[in-house]
PDB file of C-alpha atoms (C1' of nucleotides) in Angstrom:
ATOM      1  CA  UNK A1017      23.629  -0.326  -8.182  1.00 86.00           C
ATOM      2  CA  UNK A1018      22.446   2.398  -5.873  1.00 91.00           C
ATOM      3  CA  UNK A1019      19.826   5.106  -5.834  1.00 92.00           C
ATOM      4  CA  UNK A1020      20.596   8.600  -7.094  1.00 92.00           C
ATOM      5  CA  UNK A1021      19.608  11.468  -4.786  1.00 89.00           C
ATOM      6  CA  UNK A1022      20.104  13.984  -7.605  1.00 89.00           C
ATOM      7  CA  UNK A1023      17.488  12.186  -9.706  1.00 89.00           C
ATOM      8  CA  UNK A1024      14.039  13.738  -9.513  1.00 89.00           C
ATOM      9  CA  UNK A1025      12.384  10.404  -8.891  1.00 91.00           C
ATOM     10  CA  UNK A1026      11.769   9.595  -5.212  1.00 93.00           C
ATOM     11  CA  UNK A1027      14.461   7.487  -3.608  1.00 94.00           C
ATOM     12  CA  UNK A1028      12.031   4.811  -2.470  1.00 96.00           C
ATOM     13  CA  UNK A1029      10.667   4.364  -5.994  1.00 94.00           C
ATOM     14  CA  UNK A1030      14.166   4.149  -7.423  1.00 94.00           C
ATOM     15  CA  UNK A1031      15.029   1.544  -4.821  1.00 95.00           C
ATOM     16  CA  UNK A1032      11.860  -0.433  -5.534  1.00 95.00           C
ATOM     17  CA  UNK A1033      12.817  -0.478  -9.204  1.00 94.00           C
ATOM     18  CA  UNK A1034      16.314  -1.714  -8.416  1.00 95.00           C
ATOM     19  CA  UNK A1035      15.030  -4.557  -6.265  1.00 95.00           C
ATOM     20  CA  UNK A1036      12.295  -5.444  -8.766  1.00 93.00           C
ATOM     21  CA  UNK A1037      14.886  -5.664 -11.504  1.00 94.00           C
ATOM     22  CA  UNK A1038      16.992  -8.014  -9.389  1.00 94.00           C
ATOM     23  CA  UNK A1039      13.955 -10.207  -8.822  1.00 93.00           C
ATOM     24  CA  UNK A1040      12.867 -10.282 -12.445  1.00 90.00           C
ATOM     25  CA  UNK A1041      16.432 -10.911 -13.517  1.00 93.00           C
ATOM     26  CA  UNK A1042      16.502 -13.874 -11.150  1.00 93.00           C
ATOM     27  CA  UNK A1043      19.408 -12.384  -9.316  1.00 95.00           C
ATOM     28  CA  UNK A1044      17.024 -12.699  -6.388  1.00 94.00           C
ATOM     29  CA  UNK A1045      15.292 -16.007  -7.091  1.00 95.00           C
ATOM     30  CA  UNK A1046      12.005 -17.163  -5.509  1.00 93.00           C
ATOM     31  CA  UNK A1047      12.452 -17.962  -1.849  1.00 93.00           C
ATOM     32  CA  UNK A1048      15.543 -15.797  -1.574  1.00 95.00           C
ATOM     33  CA  UNK A1049      15.725 -13.517   1.410  1.00 96.00           C
ATOM     34  CA  UNK A1050      16.271  -9.823   0.829  1.00 96.00           C
ATOM     35  CA  UNK A1051      18.913  -8.005   2.858  1.00 95.00           C
ATOM     36  CA  UNK A1052      17.652  -6.656   6.179  1.00 95.00           C
ATOM     37  CA  UNK A1053      16.075  -3.213   6.055  1.00 96.00           C
ATOM     38  CA  UNK A1054      18.916  -1.839   8.141  1.00 95.00           C
ATOM     39  CA  UNK A1055      21.574  -3.286   5.862  1.00 95.00           C
ATOM     40  CA  UNK A1056      19.761  -2.083   2.774  1.00 94.00           C
ATOM     41  CA  UNK A1057      19.583   1.404   4.233  1.00 95.00           C
ATOM     42  CA  UNK A1058      23.305   1.496   4.893  1.00 94.00           C
ATOM     43  CA  UNK A1059      24.211   0.001   1.548  1.00 94.00           C
ATOM     44  CA  UNK A1060      22.093   2.567  -0.281  1.00 94.00           C
ATOM     45  CA  UNK A1061      22.850   5.487   1.944  1.00 95.00           C
ATOM     46  CA  UNK A1062      19.210   6.138   2.759  1.00 96.00           C
ATOM     47  CA  UNK A1063      17.075   5.912   5.872  1.00 96.00           C
ATOM     48  CA  UNK A1064      15.372   2.727   6.953  1.00 96.00           C
ATOM     49  CA  UNK A1065      12.078   4.478   6.381  1.00 95.00           C
ATOM     50  CA  UNK A1066      12.920   4.891   2.709  1.00 96.00           C
ATOM     51  CA  UNK A1067      13.792   1.213   2.435  1.00 97.00           C
ATOM     52  CA  UNK A1068      10.509   0.270   4.083  1.00 96.00           C
ATOM     53  CA  UNK A1069       8.574   2.338   1.565  1.00 96.00           C
ATOM     54  CA  UNK A1070      10.321   0.530  -1.285  1.00 96.00           C
ATOM     55  CA  UNK A1071       9.639  -2.846   0.309  1.00 96.00           C
ATOM     56  CA  UNK A1072       5.981  -1.894   0.768  1.00 95.00           C
ATOM     57  CA  UNK A1073       5.639  -1.251  -2.959  1.00 93.00           C
ATOM     58  CA  UNK A1074       6.946  -4.682  -3.884  1.00 93.00           C
ATOM     59  CA  UNK A1075       4.806  -6.325  -1.221  1.00 91.00           C
ATOM     60  CA  UNK A1076       1.809  -4.533  -2.649  1.00 89.00           C
ATOM     61  CA  UNK A1077       2.629  -5.801  -6.108  1.00 87.00           C
ATOM     62  CA  UNK A1078       2.666  -9.310  -4.734  1.00 84.00           C
ATOM     63  CA  UNK A1079       6.354  -9.762  -5.526  1.00 89.00           C
ATOM     64  CA  UNK A1080       7.551 -10.389  -1.985  1.00 91.00           C
ATOM     65  CA  UNK A1081       6.257 -11.351   1.425  1.00 90.00           C
ATOM     66  CA  UNK A1082       7.492  -9.920   4.678  1.00 93.00           C
ATOM     67  CA  UNK A1083       7.618 -11.561   8.078  1.00 93.00           C
ATOM     68  CA  UNK A1084       9.539 -11.122  11.265  1.00 93.00           C
ATOM     69  CA  UNK A1085      12.293 -13.150   9.650  1.00 93.00           C
ATOM     70  CA  UNK A1086      12.681 -10.712   6.777  1.00 95.00           C
ATOM     71  CA  UNK A1087      11.358 -10.184   3.260  1.00 96.00           C
ATOM     72  CA  UNK A1088      11.445 -13.048   0.784  1.00 94.00           C
ATOM     73  CA  UNK A1089      10.831 -13.271  -2.940  1.00 94.00           C
ATOM     74  CA  UNK A1090       7.473 -14.881  -3.497  1.00 87.00           C
ATOM     75  CA  UNK A1091       6.877 -18.060  -5.424  1.00 80.00           C
ATOM     76  CA  UNK A1092       4.694 -18.057  -8.478  1.00 66.00           C
ATOM     77  CA  UNK A1093       2.354 -20.499  -6.783  1.00 57.00           C
ATOM     78  CA  UNK A1094       0.949 -17.654  -4.748  1.00 59.00           C
ATOM     79  CA  UNK A1095      -0.798 -16.246  -7.781  1.00 60.00           C
ATOM     80  CA  UNK A1096      -4.549 -16.230  -7.569  1.00 63.00           C
ATOM     81  CA  UNK A1097      -5.984 -18.424 -10.304  1.00 62.00           C
ATOM     82  CA  UNK A1098      -9.447 -19.657 -11.089  1.00 64.00           C
ATOM     83  CA  UNK A1099     -11.069 -21.740 -13.790  1.00 59.00           C
ATOM     84  CA  UNK A1100     -14.447 -20.548 -14.913  1.00 63.00           C
ATOM     85  CA  UNK A1101     -16.792 -21.220 -17.752  1.00 59.00           C
ATOM     86  CA  UNK A1102     -18.975 -18.180 -17.499  1.00 59.00           C
ATOM     87  CA  UNK A1103     -19.950 -15.435 -15.145  1.00 61.00           C
ATOM     88  CA  UNK A1104     -18.557 -12.156 -13.989  1.00 68.00           C
ATOM     89  CA  UNK A1105     -15.375 -11.777 -12.024  1.00 74.00           C
ATOM     90  CA  UNK A1106     -14.359  -8.971  -9.732  1.00 75.00           C
ATOM     91  CA  UNK A1107     -10.975  -8.569  -8.130  1.00 79.00           C
ATOM     92  CA  UNK A1108      -9.933  -6.439  -5.200  1.00 82.00           C
ATOM     93  CA  UNK A1109      -7.528  -6.428  -2.294  1.00 84.00           C
ATOM     94  CA  UNK A1110      -8.964  -8.185   0.752  1.00 80.00           C
ATOM     95  CA  UNK A1111      -9.369  -6.621   4.158  1.00 83.00           C
ATOM     96  CA  UNK A1112      -7.063  -7.986   6.822  1.00 80.00           C
ATOM     97  CA  UNK A1113     -10.008  -9.842   8.320  1.00 82.00           C
ATOM     98  CA  UNK A1114     -10.689 -11.580   5.029  1.00 81.00           C
ATOM     99  CA  UNK A1115      -7.014 -12.386   4.674  1.00 79.00           C
ATOM    100  CA  UNK A1116      -7.031 -14.173   8.000  1.00 80.00           C
ATOM    101  CA  UNK A1117     -10.340 -15.913   7.549  1.00 82.00           C
ATOM    102  CA  UNK A1118      -9.582 -17.163   4.063  1.00 80.00           C
ATOM    103  CA  UNK A1119      -5.883 -17.712   4.585  1.00 78.00           C
ATOM    104  CA  UNK A1120      -4.798 -15.346   1.842  1.00 76.00           C
ATOM    105  CA  UNK A1121      -1.181 -14.300   1.491  1.00 73.00           C
ATOM    106  CA  UNK A1122       0.085 -10.730   1.475  1.00 74.00           C
ATOM    107  CA  UNK A1123      -0.451  -8.899  -1.782  1.00 73.00           C
ATOM    108  CA  UNK A1124      -2.899 -11.421  -3.159  1.00 77.00           C
ATOM    109  CA  UNK A1125      -6.268 -10.086  -4.307  1.00 84.00           C
ATOM    110  CA  UNK A1126      -9.556 -11.886  -3.793  1.00 83.00           C
ATOM    111  CA  UNK A1127     -11.727 -12.729  -6.750  1.00 79.00           C
ATOM    112  CA  UNK A1128     -15.475 -12.451  -6.545  1.00 77.00           C
ATOM    113  CA  UNK A1129     -17.264 -14.710  -8.999  1.00 72.00           C
ATOM    114  CA  UNK A1130     -20.809 -13.769  -9.840  1.00 69.00           C
ATOM    115  CA  UNK A1131     -22.870 -16.395 -11.565  1.00 63.00           C
ATOM    116  CA  UNK A1132     -26.548 -15.886 -12.212  1.00 59.00           C
ATOM    117  CA  UNK A1133     -26.809 -13.136  -9.659  1.00 58.00           C
ATOM    118  CA  UNK A1134     -25.182 -14.937  -6.793  1.00 62.00           C
ATOM    119  CA  UNK A1135     -21.809 -13.613  -5.737  1.00 61.00           C
ATOM    120  CA  UNK A1136     -19.228 -15.802  -4.094  1.00 65.00           C
ATOM    121  CA  UNK A1137     -15.943 -14.789  -2.583  1.00 66.00           C
ATOM    122  CA  UNK A1138     -13.092 -17.120  -3.358  1.00 62.00           C
ATOM    123  CA  UNK A1139      -9.419 -17.470  -2.683  1.00 56.00           C
ATOM    124  CA  UNK A1140      -6.612 -19.556  -4.174  1.00 51.00           C
ATOM    125  CA  UNK A1141      -7.191 -22.638  -2.029  1.00 44.00           C
ATOM    126  CA  UNK A1142     -10.800 -22.762  -3.155  1.00 43.00           C
ATOM    127  CA  UNK A1143      -9.823 -23.271  -6.748  1.00 37.00           C
ATOM    128  CA  UNK A1144     -11.581 -26.575  -7.151  1.00 28.00           C
ATOM    129  CA  UNK A1145     -14.809 -25.249  -5.712  1.00 30.00           C
ATOM    130  CA  UNK A1146     -15.687 -22.727  -8.320  1.00 32.00           C
ATOM    131  CA  UNK A1147     -15.353 -24.678 -11.491  1.00 33.00           C
ATOM    132  CA  UNK A1148     -18.640 -23.967 -13.188  1.00 30.00           C
ATOM    133  CA  UNK A1149     -19.745 -26.347 -15.878  1.00 28.00           C
ATOM    134  CA  UNK A1150     -20.826 -24.572 -19.015  1.00 28.00           C
ATOM    135  CA  UNK A1151     -23.062 -27.334 -20.311  1.00 26.00           C
TER     136      UNK A1151
ATOM    137  CA  UNK B1021     -15.159   7.587  18.064  1.00 87.00           C
ATOM    138  CA  UNK B1022     -11.446   7.592  18.668  1.00 92.00           C
ATOM    139  CA  UNK B1023      -8.621   5.087  18.875  1.00 94.00           C
ATOM    140  CA  UNK B1024      -7.635   3.517  22.189  1.00 94.00           C
ATOM    141  CA  UNK B1025      -3.906   3.586  23.026  1.00 92.00           C
ATOM    142  CA  UNK B1026      -4.426   1.069  25.835  1.00 92.00           C
ATOM    143  CA  UNK B1027      -5.806  -1.464  23.367  1.00 92.00           C
ATOM    144  CA  UNK B1028      -3.257  -3.989  22.147  1.00 91.00           C
ATOM    145  CA  UNK B1029      -4.222  -3.489  18.533  1.00 93.00           C
ATOM    146  CA  UNK B1030      -2.022  -1.007  16.640  1.00 95.00           C
ATOM    147  CA  UNK B1031      -3.427   2.498  16.509  1.00 96.00           C
ATOM    148  CA  UNK B1032      -3.315   2.673  12.731  1.00 97.00           C
ATOM    149  CA  UNK B1033      -5.346  -0.526  12.399  1.00 94.00           C
ATOM    150  CA  UNK B1034      -7.895   0.733  14.881  1.00 95.00           C
ATOM    151  CA  UNK B1035      -8.152   3.967  12.944  1.00 97.00           C
ATOM    152  CA  UNK B1036      -8.506   2.129   9.639  1.00 95.00           C
ATOM    153  CA  UNK B1037     -11.370   0.140  11.158  1.00 94.00           C
ATOM    154  CA  UNK B1038     -13.093   3.287  12.349  1.00 96.00           C
ATOM    155  CA  UNK B1039     -12.883   4.938   8.953  1.00 96.00           C
ATOM    156  CA  UNK B1040     -13.933   1.757   7.155  1.00 94.00           C
ATOM    157  CA  UNK B1041     -16.981   1.507   9.380  1.00 95.00           C
ATOM    158  CA  UNK B1042     -17.910   5.087   8.532  1.00 95.00           C
ATOM    159  CA  UNK B1043     -17.608   4.300   4.842  1.00 94.00           C
ATOM    160  CA  UNK B1044     -19.586   1.078   4.982  1.00 91.00           C
ATOM    161  CA  UNK B1045     -22.206   2.772   7.135  1.00 94.00           C
ATOM    162  CA  UNK B1046     -22.515   5.446   4.464  1.00 93.00           C
ATOM    163  CA  UNK B1047     -21.595   8.076   6.976  1.00 94.00           C
ATOM    164  CA  UNK B1048     -18.840   8.756   4.461  1.00 94.00           C
ATOM    165  CA  UNK B1049     -20.610   8.268   1.127  1.00 95.00           C
ATOM    166  CA  UNK B1050     -18.858   7.710  -2.233  1.00 93.00           C
ATOM    167  CA  UNK B1051     -17.119  10.840  -3.411  1.00 92.00           C
ATOM    168  CA  UNK B1052     -16.935  12.265   0.085  1.00 95.00           C
ATOM    169  CA  UNK B1053     -13.624  13.760   1.105  1.00 96.00           C
ATOM    170  CA  UNK B1054     -11.940  12.504   4.243  1.00 96.00           C
ATOM    171  CA  UNK B1055     -10.537  15.008   6.739  1.00 96.00           C
ATOM    172  CA  UNK B1056      -6.976  16.123   6.048  1.00 96.00           C
ATOM    173  CA  UNK B1057      -4.267  13.914   7.528  1.00 97.00           C
ATOM    174  CA  UNK B1058      -3.227  16.704   9.839  1.00 96.00           C
ATOM    175  CA  UNK B1059      -6.762  17.256  11.113  1.00 96.00           C
ATOM    176  CA  UNK B1060      -7.347  13.551  11.540  1.00 95.00           C
ATOM    177  CA  UNK B1061      -4.161  13.287  13.566  1.00 96.00           C
ATOM    178  CA  UNK B1062      -5.224  16.078  15.900  1.00 95.00           C
ATOM    179  CA  UNK B1063      -8.751  14.779  16.244  1.00 94.00           C
ATOM    180  CA  UNK B1064      -7.506  11.318  17.145  1.00 96.00           C
ATOM    181  CA  UNK B1065      -4.543  12.400  19.198  1.00 96.00           C
ATOM    182  CA  UNK B1066      -2.071  10.456  17.082  1.00 97.00           C
ATOM    183  CA  UNK B1067       0.773  11.386  14.767  1.00 96.00           C
ATOM    184  CA  UNK B1068       0.253  12.110  11.101  1.00 96.00           C
ATOM    185  CA  UNK B1069       2.364   9.058  10.373  1.00 97.00           C
ATOM    186  CA  UNK B1070      -0.208   6.873  12.095  1.00 97.00           C
ATOM    187  CA  UNK B1071      -3.031   8.434  10.096  1.00 97.00           C
ATOM    188  CA  UNK B1072      -1.128   7.858   6.871  1.00 97.00           C
ATOM    189  CA  UNK B1073      -0.715   4.175   7.693  1.00 97.00           C
ATOM    190  CA  UNK B1074      -4.441   3.852   8.266  1.00 97.00           C
ATOM    191  CA  UNK B1075      -5.197   5.654   5.024  1.00 97.00           C
ATOM    192  CA  UNK B1076      -2.749   3.383   3.193  1.00 95.00           C
ATOM    193  CA  UNK B1077      -4.681   0.317   4.348  1.00 93.00           C
ATOM    194  CA  UNK B1078      -7.957   1.613   2.974  1.00 93.00           C
ATOM    195  CA  UNK B1079      -6.299   2.690  -0.255  1.00 92.00           C
ATOM    196  CA  UNK B1080      -4.859  -0.789  -0.587  1.00 90.00           C
ATOM    197  CA  UNK B1081      -8.294  -2.312  -0.100  1.00 87.00           C
ATOM    198  CA  UNK B1082      -9.558  -0.157  -2.910  1.00 85.00           C
ATOM    199  CA  UNK B1083     -11.937   1.746  -0.636  1.00 90.00           C
ATOM    200  CA  UNK B1084     -10.473   5.201  -1.181  1.00 92.00           C
ATOM    201  CA  UNK B1085      -8.276   7.138  -3.551  1.00 91.00           C
ATOM    202  CA  UNK B1086      -5.751   9.742  -2.537  1.00 94.00           C
ATOM    203  CA  UNK B1087      -4.573  12.768  -4.453  1.00 93.00           C
ATOM    204  CA  UNK B1088      -2.985  16.083  -3.619  1.00 93.00           C
ATOM    205  CA  UNK B1089      -6.480  17.312  -2.876  1.00 93.00           C
ATOM    206  CA  UNK B1090      -7.050  14.704  -0.203  1.00 95.00           C
ATOM    207  CA  UNK B1091      -8.498  11.224   0.158  1.00 96.00           C
ATOM    208  CA  UNK B1092     -11.945  10.465  -1.222  1.00 94.00           C
ATOM    209  CA  UNK B1093     -14.273   7.509  -0.856  1.00 94.00           C
ATOM    210  CA  UNK B1094     -14.181   5.517  -4.057  1.00 88.00           C
ATOM    211  CA  UNK B1095     -17.139   4.732  -6.247  1.00 81.00           C
ATOM    212  CA  UNK B1096     -18.122   1.155  -6.868  1.00 66.00           C
ATOM    213  CA  UNK B1097     -17.566   1.596 -10.592  1.00 59.00           C
ATOM    214  CA  UNK B1098     -13.838   1.209 -10.048  1.00 61.00           C
ATOM    215  CA  UNK B1099     -14.204  -2.526  -9.479  1.00 62.00           C
ATOM    216  CA  UNK B1100     -12.383  -4.683 -11.973  1.00 64.00           C
ATOM    217  CA  UNK B1101     -14.828  -6.902 -13.850  1.00 63.00           C
ATOM    218  CA  UNK B1102     -14.501  -9.245 -16.796  1.00 65.00           C
ATOM    219  CA  UNK B1103     -16.761 -11.573 -18.720  1.00 59.00           C
ATOM    220  CA  UNK B1104     -15.214 -14.848 -19.745  1.00 63.00           C
ATOM    221  CA  UNK B1105     -16.383 -18.147 -21.073  1.00 60.00           C
ATOM    222  CA  UNK B1106     -13.333 -20.219 -20.312  1.00 59.00           C
ATOM    223  CA  UNK B1107      -9.694 -19.920 -19.511  1.00 62.00           C
ATOM    224  CA  UNK B1108      -7.552 -19.204 -16.526  1.00 68.00           C
ATOM    225  CA  UNK B1109      -7.521 -15.942 -14.665  1.00 75.00           C
ATOM    226  CA  UNK B1110      -4.797 -14.482 -12.505  1.00 75.00           C
ATOM    227  CA  UNK B1111      -5.065 -11.359 -10.444  1.00 79.00           C
ATOM    228  CA  UNK B1112      -2.340  -9.243  -8.913  1.00 82.00           C
ATOM    229  CA  UNK B1113      -1.564  -5.647  -8.070  1.00 85.00           C
ATOM    230  CA  UNK B1114      -0.024  -3.766 -10.997  1.00 80.00           C
ATOM    231  CA  UNK B1115       3.300  -2.007 -10.942  1.00 82.00           C
ATOM    232  CA  UNK B1116       3.129   1.768 -11.076  1.00 79.00           C
ATOM    233  CA  UNK B1117       4.268   1.620 -14.680  1.00 81.00           C
ATOM    234  CA  UNK B1118       1.382  -0.660 -15.578  1.00 81.00           C
ATOM    235  CA  UNK B1119      -0.993   1.582 -13.689  1.00 78.00           C
ATOM    236  CA  UNK B1120       0.063   4.550 -15.795  1.00 79.00           C
ATOM    237  CA  UNK B1121       0.165   2.732 -19.100  1.00 81.00           C
ATOM    238  CA  UNK B1122      -3.185   1.044 -18.653  1.00 79.00           C
ATOM    239  CA  UNK B1123      -4.858   3.859 -16.760  1.00 77.00           C
ATOM    240  CA  UNK B1124      -5.642   1.797 -13.704  1.00 76.00           C
ATOM    241  CA  UNK B1125      -6.843   3.440 -10.517  1.00 72.00           C
ATOM    242  CA  UNK B1126      -5.182   3.081  -7.138  1.00 74.00           C
ATOM    243  CA  UNK B1127      -5.940  -0.165  -5.369  1.00 73.00           C
ATOM    244  CA  UNK B1128      -7.294  -1.892  -8.448  1.00 76.00           C
ATOM    245  CA  UNK B1129      -5.694  -5.217  -9.401  1.00 84.00           C
ATOM    246  CA  UNK B1130      -4.978  -6.295 -12.955  1.00 83.00           C
ATOM    247  CA  UNK B1131      -6.410  -9.530 -14.281  1.00 79.00           C
ATOM    248  CA  UNK B1132      -4.402 -11.765 -16.545  1.00 77.00           C
ATOM    249  CA  UNK B1133      -6.526 -13.967 -18.753  1.00 72.00           C
ATOM    250  CA  UNK B1134      -4.865 -17.027 -20.151  1.00 69.00           C
ATOM    251  CA  UNK B1135      -6.655 -18.753 -22.955  1.00 63.00           C
ATOM    252  CA  UNK B1136      -5.051 -21.653 -24.778  1.00 59.00           C
ATOM    253  CA  UNK B1137      -1.612 -20.759 -23.574  1.00 57.00           C
ATOM    254  CA  UNK B1138      -1.633 -17.131 -24.538  1.00 62.00           C
ATOM    255  CA  UNK B1139      -1.653 -14.697 -21.644  1.00 61.00           C
ATOM    256  CA  UNK B1140      -3.141 -11.259 -21.965  1.00 65.00           C
ATOM    257  CA  UNK B1141      -3.065  -8.442 -19.486  1.00 65.00           C
ATOM    258  CA  UNK B1142      -6.291  -6.579 -19.138  1.00 61.00           C
ATOM    259  CA  UNK B1143      -7.766  -3.728 -17.182  1.00 55.00           C
ATOM    260  CA  UNK B1144     -11.275  -2.466 -16.523  1.00 50.00           C
ATOM    261  CA  UNK B1145     -11.569  -0.360 -19.642  1.00 43.00           C
ATOM    262  CA  UNK B1146     -10.725  -3.348 -21.813  1.00 43.00           C
ATOM    263  CA  UNK B1147     -13.769  -5.215 -20.695  1.00 37.00           C
ATOM    264  CA  UNK B1148     -15.253  -5.586 -24.127  1.00 28.00           C
ATOM    265  CA  UNK B1149     -12.031  -6.918 -25.590  1.00 31.00           C
ATOM    266  CA  UNK B1150     -11.764 -10.126 -23.699  1.00 33.00           C
ATOM    267  CA  UNK B1151     -15.185 -11.586 -24.141  1.00 33.00           C
ATOM    268  CA  UNK B1152     -14.400 -15.056 -25.352  1.00 30.00           C
ATOM    269  CA  UNK B1153     -17.121 -16.940 -27.068  1.00 29.00           C
ATOM    270  CA  UNK B1154     -17.577 -20.435 -25.677  1.00 28.00           C
ATOM    271  CA  UNK B1155     -19.063 -21.963 -28.790  1.00 26.00           C
TER     272      UNK B1155
ATOM    273  C1'  DA C1118      -2.192  36.717 -12.865  1.00 66.93           C
ATOM    274  C1'  DC C1119      -0.157  36.111  -8.543  1.00 66.93           C
ATOM    275  C1'  DG C1120       0.842  35.033  -4.047  1.00 66.93           C
ATOM    276  C1'  DT C1121      -0.875  32.327  -0.088  1.00 66.93           C
ATOM    277  C1'  DA C1122      -2.843  28.592   2.239  1.00 66.93           C
ATOM    278  C1'  DT C1123      -3.842  23.835   2.257  1.00 66.93           C
ATOM    279  C1'  DT C1124      -2.702  19.098   1.713  1.00 66.93           C
ATOM    280  C1'  DT C1125      -0.203  15.263   0.488  1.00 66.93           C
ATOM    281  C1'  DG C1126       4.629  13.455  -0.607  1.00 66.93           C
ATOM    282  C1'  DT C1127       9.211  12.531   0.643  1.00 66.93           C
ATOM    283  C1'  DA C1128      12.909  11.809   3.883  1.00 66.93           C
ATOM    284  C1'  DC C1129      15.231  12.110   7.755  1.00 66.93           C
ATOM    285  C1'  DG C1130      15.668  11.108  12.968  1.00 66.93           C
ATOM    286  C1'  DT C1131      14.606   8.575  17.503  1.00 66.93           C
ATOM    287  C1'  DA C1132      12.641   5.195  20.628  1.00 66.93           C
ATOM    288  C1'  DT C1133      10.441   1.095  22.038  1.00 66.93           C
ATOM    289  C1'  DG C1134       7.936  -3.308  21.330  1.00 66.93           C
ATOM    290  C1'  DT C1135       7.808  -8.044  19.779  1.00 66.93           C
ATOM    291  C1'  DA C1136       8.764 -12.122  17.369  1.00 66.93           C
ATOM    292  C1'  DT C1137      12.333 -15.075  15.700  1.00 66.93           C
ATOM    293  C1'  DC C1138      16.767 -17.212  15.442  1.00 66.93           C
TER     294       DC C1138
ATOM    295  C1'  DA D 940      19.443 -15.363  27.123  1.00 66.93           C
ATOM    296  C1'  DG D 941      21.150 -12.489  23.698  1.00 66.93           C
ATOM    297  C1'  DA D 942      21.203 -10.823  18.959  1.00 66.93           C
ATOM    298  C1'  DT D 943      18.668  -9.820  14.945  1.00 66.93           C
ATOM    299  C1'  DA D 944      14.961  -7.866  12.340  1.00 66.93           C
ATOM    300  C1'  DC D 945      10.600  -6.139  11.527  1.00 66.93           C
ATOM    301  C1'  DA D 946       6.500  -3.281  13.614  1.00 66.93           C
ATOM    302  C1'  DT D 947       4.749   0.602  15.699  1.00 66.93           C
ATOM    303  C1'  DA D 948       4.756   5.416  16.828  1.00 66.93           C
ATOM    304  C1'  DC D 949       6.417   9.585  17.777  1.00 66.93           C
ATOM    305  C1'  DG D 950       8.950  13.852  16.056  1.00 66.93           C
ATOM    306  C1'  DT D 951      10.847  17.292  12.421  1.00 66.93           C
ATOM    307  C1'  DA D 952      11.534  19.541   7.949  1.00 66.93           C
ATOM    308  C1'  DC D 953      10.972  20.694   3.359  1.00 66.93           C
ATOM    309  C1'  DA D 954       9.032  19.794  -1.443  1.00 66.93           C
ATOM    310  C1'  DA D 955       5.353  19.846  -4.660  1.00 66.93           C
ATOM    311  C1'  DA D 956       0.815  20.093  -6.292  1.00 66.93           C
ATOM    312  C1'  DT D 957      -3.585  22.069  -5.873  1.00 66.93           C
ATOM    313  C1'  DA D 958      -7.080  25.330  -4.477  1.00 66.93           C
ATOM    314  C1'  DC D 959      -8.378  29.884  -3.268  1.00 66.93           C
ATOM    315  C1'  DG D 960      -8.782  34.706  -2.615  1.00 66.93           C
TER     316       DG D 960
END
DNA sequence: ACGTATTTGTACGTATGTATC
DNA sequence: AGATACATACGTACAAATACG
């Protein structure tokens, strides 16, 4: 399947949809490497820039991670999850500094748990820390 | 303040830091419009592409929103917040389709609340729906 | 109501740097 | 050391939406 330049939807969004469908359909299973940007561009008849925009969308959705070795389909384990009994929870994308400091993966939001006024920033690895007993 | 090409940090990250500092220092208060990409590029002596990358970072962090009228500093009210008593909570960035369907702003993650096996996708406006009594 | 200016969006190109294999 | 692949940064051009006189 390839993108359609005559379609009114932007090429990079079309391409993102195509790749997302392959991932959700398990045609591209977790851990699988995506084709190189250059190869993707040739295969689809678009510029590398367009491919990069599509990749950026999926990275932003937390579907893939990108490194110098290429883009790979993410594993479910990367999902941010917390157990709470009560309180208020905020979610947002971390700054790069927070990502480094807390060891957060690309595309993974941070959760801010507020309990009795105090706010605490957490990340996936901290899961066990923020269990709040509701006794 | 301008970016420093001799610095080893990428220009677009430097620029993102500069703008973020202005926002956090309330020099650019909520609702304030940022300079146009073109003007920013000239002022900083970089390409528009570089400015757009910086802007994209801040948008991704949920600090600003961008429309055809320009980029504006976001208001705190856009933060995703939920009240829960128990359960498991996942957070991730929504697809564009979800953003449209649920009316989610740019840079705002969705929260998935799982309670007794059932998973439910929520967004800020649904706040009142997912209050789970912990009796 | 209409045309113009502004501003972001999309898409292409090139070149070079840097990390990894 | 060489090839591969992503990152950064520049350029251009046109489209599309919005704002303005």
